Coordinates of C-alpha atoms in Angstrom, one line a residue:
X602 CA 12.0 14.6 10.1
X603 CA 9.9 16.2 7.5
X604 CA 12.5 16.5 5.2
X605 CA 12.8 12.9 5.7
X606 CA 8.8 12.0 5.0
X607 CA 8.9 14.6 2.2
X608 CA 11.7 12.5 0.6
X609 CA 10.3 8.7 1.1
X610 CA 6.6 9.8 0.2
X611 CA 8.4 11.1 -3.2
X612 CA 10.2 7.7 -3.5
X613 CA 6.9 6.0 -3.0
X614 CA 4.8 8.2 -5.2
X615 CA 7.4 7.4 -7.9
X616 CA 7.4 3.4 -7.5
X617 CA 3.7 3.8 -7.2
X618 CA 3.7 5.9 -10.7
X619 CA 5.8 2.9 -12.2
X620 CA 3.3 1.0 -10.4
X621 CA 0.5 1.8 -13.1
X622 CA 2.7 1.0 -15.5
X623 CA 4.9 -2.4 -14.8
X624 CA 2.6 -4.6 -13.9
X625 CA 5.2 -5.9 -11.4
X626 CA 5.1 -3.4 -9.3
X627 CA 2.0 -3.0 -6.8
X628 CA 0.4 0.6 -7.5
X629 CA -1.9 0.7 -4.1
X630 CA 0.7 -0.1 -1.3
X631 CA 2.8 2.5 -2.5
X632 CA 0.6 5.4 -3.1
X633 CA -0.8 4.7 0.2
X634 CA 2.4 5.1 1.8
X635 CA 2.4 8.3 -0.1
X636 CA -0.7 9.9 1.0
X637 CA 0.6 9.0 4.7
X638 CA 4.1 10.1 4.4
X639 CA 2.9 13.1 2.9
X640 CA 0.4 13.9 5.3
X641 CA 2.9 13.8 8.2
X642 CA 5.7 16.5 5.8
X643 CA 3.7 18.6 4.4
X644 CA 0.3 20.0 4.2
X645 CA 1.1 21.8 0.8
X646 CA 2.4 18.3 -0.8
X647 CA -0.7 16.1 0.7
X648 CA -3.2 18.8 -1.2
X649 CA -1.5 18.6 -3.9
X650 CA -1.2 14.4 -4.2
X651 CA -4.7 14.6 -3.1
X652 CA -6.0 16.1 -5.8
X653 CA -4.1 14.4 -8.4
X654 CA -6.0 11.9 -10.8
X655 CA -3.6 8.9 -9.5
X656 CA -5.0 8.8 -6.1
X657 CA -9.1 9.5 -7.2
X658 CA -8.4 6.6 -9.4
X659 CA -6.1 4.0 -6.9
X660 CA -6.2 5.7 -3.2
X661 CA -9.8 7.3 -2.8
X662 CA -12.2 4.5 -2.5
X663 CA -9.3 3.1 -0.4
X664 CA -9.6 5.9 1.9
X665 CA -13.3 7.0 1.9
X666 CA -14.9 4.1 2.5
X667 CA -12.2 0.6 2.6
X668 CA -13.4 -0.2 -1.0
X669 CA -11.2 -1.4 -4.0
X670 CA -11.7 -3.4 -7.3
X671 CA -11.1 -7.6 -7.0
X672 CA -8.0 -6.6 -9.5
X673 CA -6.8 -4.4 -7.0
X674 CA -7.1 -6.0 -4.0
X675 CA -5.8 -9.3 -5.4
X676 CA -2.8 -7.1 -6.6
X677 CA -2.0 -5.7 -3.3
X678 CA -2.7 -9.3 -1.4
X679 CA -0.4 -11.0 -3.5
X680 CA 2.2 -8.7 -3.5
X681 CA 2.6 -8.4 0.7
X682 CA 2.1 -12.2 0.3
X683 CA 5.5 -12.4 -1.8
X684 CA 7.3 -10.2 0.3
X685 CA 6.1 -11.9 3.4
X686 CA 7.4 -15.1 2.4
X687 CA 10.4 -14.2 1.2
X688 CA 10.9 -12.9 4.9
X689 CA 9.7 -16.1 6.2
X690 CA 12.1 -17.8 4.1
X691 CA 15.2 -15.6 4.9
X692 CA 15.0 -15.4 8.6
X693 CA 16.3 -18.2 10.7
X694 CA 14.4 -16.8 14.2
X695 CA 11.0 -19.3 15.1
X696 CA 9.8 -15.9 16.7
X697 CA 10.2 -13.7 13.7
X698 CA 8.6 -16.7 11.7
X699 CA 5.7 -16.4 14.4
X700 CA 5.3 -12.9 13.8
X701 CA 5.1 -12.8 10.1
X702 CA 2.8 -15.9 10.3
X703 CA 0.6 -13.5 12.7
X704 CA 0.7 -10.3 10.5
X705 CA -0.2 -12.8 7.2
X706 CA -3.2 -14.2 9.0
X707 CA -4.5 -11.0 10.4
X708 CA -3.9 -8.9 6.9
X709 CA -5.8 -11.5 5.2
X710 CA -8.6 -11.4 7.8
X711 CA -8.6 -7.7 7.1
X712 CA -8.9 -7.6 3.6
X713 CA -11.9 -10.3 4.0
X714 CA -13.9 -8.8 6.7
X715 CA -13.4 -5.4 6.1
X716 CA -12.6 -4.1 2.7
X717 CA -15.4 -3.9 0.2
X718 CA -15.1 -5.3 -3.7
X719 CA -16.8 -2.8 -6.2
X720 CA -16.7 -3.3 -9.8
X721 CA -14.1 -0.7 -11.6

């Protein structure tokens, strides 16, 4: 199973790395799935991401205290917003539609309520 973690939370840190650079690509979601993913493989790996410029300047404030710019946060809402209507789109089950409905409303209540703005 670490092998397995190890693996994706290199994927991720990769699209996250493109991330910085394509503006197509969300940076956040992804290097937050690294820091994770890597937590759970390898201590070794997590120390080293963790003290990498990439996540001081993306992942930190995340992590310390739920803070990111406006940019970023709009970046990272819009982004899960895509893909969660895309989902909605594709699936034919009323339930399913329900559920991603219920995880749209509750992210954005998340972001709102709970993760600070602060200026870049």
């Amino acid at each position: 199973m670490r092998i397995l973690y190890l693996s994706l939370g290199s994927i991720s840190l990769a699209l996250g790395t493109l991330g910085v650079i394509l503006p197509v690509l969300p940076t956040v979601p992804f290097l937050l799935l690294t820091t994770y993913l890597y937590s759970k493989s390898s201590n070794k790996f997590h120390q080293w991401f963790i003290s990498t410029r990439i996540y001081h300047l993306y992942i930190e404030g995340f992590i310390q205290d739920r803070s990111m710019t406006r940019e970023r946060k709009w970046a990272l809402l819009l982004f899960v917003d895509i893909m969660l209507a895309l989902s909605f789109i594709l699936v034919d089950s009323i339930l399913v539609r329900g559920l991603i409905i219920l995880i749209f409303v509750t992210k954005h209540y998340y972001f709102y309520k709970y993760v600070k703005v602060i200026k870049p």
